[in-house]
Each structure stands twice: as structure tokens, then as C-alpha cells.
Coordinates of C-alpha atoms in Angstrom, one line a residue:
X1 CA 2.8 10.6 2.0
X2 CA 2.3 13.5 4.3
X3 CA -1.4 14.5 4.7
X4 CA -2.0 18.2 5.4
X5 CA -5.3 19.5 6.8
X6 CA -6.6 22.6 4.9
X7 CA -10.3 23.1 4.8
X8 CA -11.2 19.4 5.2
X9 CA -10.7 16.2 3.4
X10 CA -12.8 14.4 0.9
X11 CA -12.9 10.6 1.0
X12 CA -11.0 10.5 -2.3
X13 CA -8.1 12.3 -0.6
X14 CA -7.6 9.3 1.7
X15 CA -7.8 6.3 -0.6
X16 CA -6.6 5.1 -3.9
X17 CA -7.3 2.0 -6.1
X18 CA -4.7 0.4 -8.3
X19 CA -4.7 -2.5 -10.7
X20 CA -1.4 -4.0 -11.8
X21 CA -0.4 -6.9 -14.1
X22 CA 3.4 -6.6 -13.6
X23 CA 5.4 -5.8 -10.6
X24 CA 4.5 -2.2 -9.6
X25 CA 5.7 0.6 -7.3
X26 CA 3.4 3.3 -6.1
X27 CA 3.7 6.8 -7.5
X28 CA 3.6 9.7 -5.0
X29 CA 0.0 10.4 -6.0
X30 CA -1.0 6.8 -5.1
X31 CA 0.5 6.9 -1.6
X32 CA -2.6 7.3 0.5
X33 CA -3.6 5.9 3.9
X34 CA -6.0 3.4 2.3
X35 CA -5.0 1.4 -0.8
X36 CA -7.2 -1.0 -2.7
X37 CA -5.1 -3.2 -4.9
X38 CA -5.9 -5.8 -7.6
X39 CA -3.2 -8.0 -9.2
X40 CA -4.6 -9.0 -12.5
X41 CA -1.8 -11.6 -12.9
X42 CA -0.4 -14.1 -10.4
X43 CA 2.9 -13.8 -8.6
X44 CA 3.3 -10.0 -8.7
X45 CA 4.8 -7.6 -6.3
X46 CA 3.5 -4.2 -5.1
X47 CA 6.2 -2.0 -3.6
X48 CA 4.9 0.9 -1.5
X49 CA 8.0 3.1 -1.3
X50 CA 6.8 4.9 1.9
X51 CA 8.9 6.9 4.4
X52 CA 9.8 5.7 7.8
X53 CA 6.8 5.6 10.1
X54 CA 4.1 6.0 7.4
X55 CA 1.2 3.8 8.1
X56 CA -1.2 2.4 5.5
X57 CA -3.9 -0.2 5.1
X58 CA -3.6 -2.2 1.9
X59 CA -6.6 -4.4 0.8
X60 CA -6.4 -7.0 -1.9
X61 CA -9.8 -6.6 -3.6
X62 CA -9.0 -8.9 -6.4
X63 CA -11.0 -12.1 -7.1
X64 CA -8.2 -14.7 -7.1
X65 CA -4.6 -13.5 -7.2
X66 CA -2.5 -13.0 -4.2
X67 CA 0.4 -10.5 -4.4
X68 CA 3.6 -9.8 -2.5
X69 CA 3.6 -6.6 -0.6
X70 CA 6.9 -4.8 0.1
X71 CA 7.9 -1.3 1.2
X72 CA 11.4 -1.2 -0.3
X73 CA 12.8 -3.4 -3.1
X74 CA 15.2 -5.1 -0.6
X75 CA 12.3 -6.5 1.5
X76 CA 11.5 -10.2 1.5
X77 CA 7.8 -9.3 1.2
X78 CA 4.5 -10.5 2.6
X79 CA 1.9 -12.4 0.7
X80 CA -1.6 -10.8 0.7
X81 CA -4.3 -13.2 -0.5
X82 CA -7.4 -12.1 -2.4
X83 CA -9.9 -10.6 0.1
X84 CA -7.3 -10.0 2.8
X85 CA -6.1 -6.7 4.3
X86 CA -2.7 -5.7 5.6
X87 CA -1.7 -2.9 8.0
X88 CA 1.8 -1.6 7.2
X89 CA 4.1 0.5 9.4
X90 CA 6.8 1.5 6.9
X91 CA 10.6 1.4 7.3
X92 CA 13.1 2.3 4.7
X93 CA 15.4 -0.4 6.1
X94 CA 15.1 -3.7 4.2
X95 CA 12.8 -6.1 6.2
X96 CA 12.3 -3.4 8.8
X97 CA 8.6 -2.7 8.0
X98 CA 5.9 -4.1 10.2
X99 CA 3.2 -5.9 8.1
X100 CA 0.2 -7.5 9.7
X101 CA -2.2 -9.4 7.4
X102 CA -5.7 -9.4 8.9
X103 CA -8.7 -11.7 8.6

């Protein structure tokens, strides 16, 4: 996820929205600074797969289901409840990412 400035950015260049019903890992195209996520089933995990130092804001815009947020598969993970937002500073070392759940 390396943003490059060319002639300017559109809002769509900075955010992505995903819905997942099984454990999911972001594709390269989905790795954006602002991620809106919905887990359509309970007890699912979203793995970001970001590079060291990448920073993103992940918002759970779903109605009821919390999901576990990880950067790499070896992470313990952090629960993000419906309606909550998390700031992530990524590390490729297991449990090395900083995840702060807000509000």
C-alpha cells in the first residue's frame, strides 16, 4: 500500500469497502488508508497483510457482528465491535502491530 501522488487523488483512491462472511485477507487493491468492513457472519477474522509502518483506519460499519482484526496470520488479533473504528500501525512481526480501537 504505497500511495503515489500524480495529478491528484479522488476520494475513491483512499478508501475501500468490503463485506466478508468467512475469514478474509485483503487483496492488494483493497489495501487503502481507510477501510470500511462488514462481517456478515459472527466470529470472523479480517487479515490486513500490510507492510511495516503502513497506517490504516478500519471501521466496522456492520449492524451487529464484531470481527477480529489482524495484520499477519500469526497475530492474536483485536476485536472490533460493530460501529467501532480502529487505527492500525502495521508490523509484519506477529503481535507487533499497534491497534487502537476508538469510541
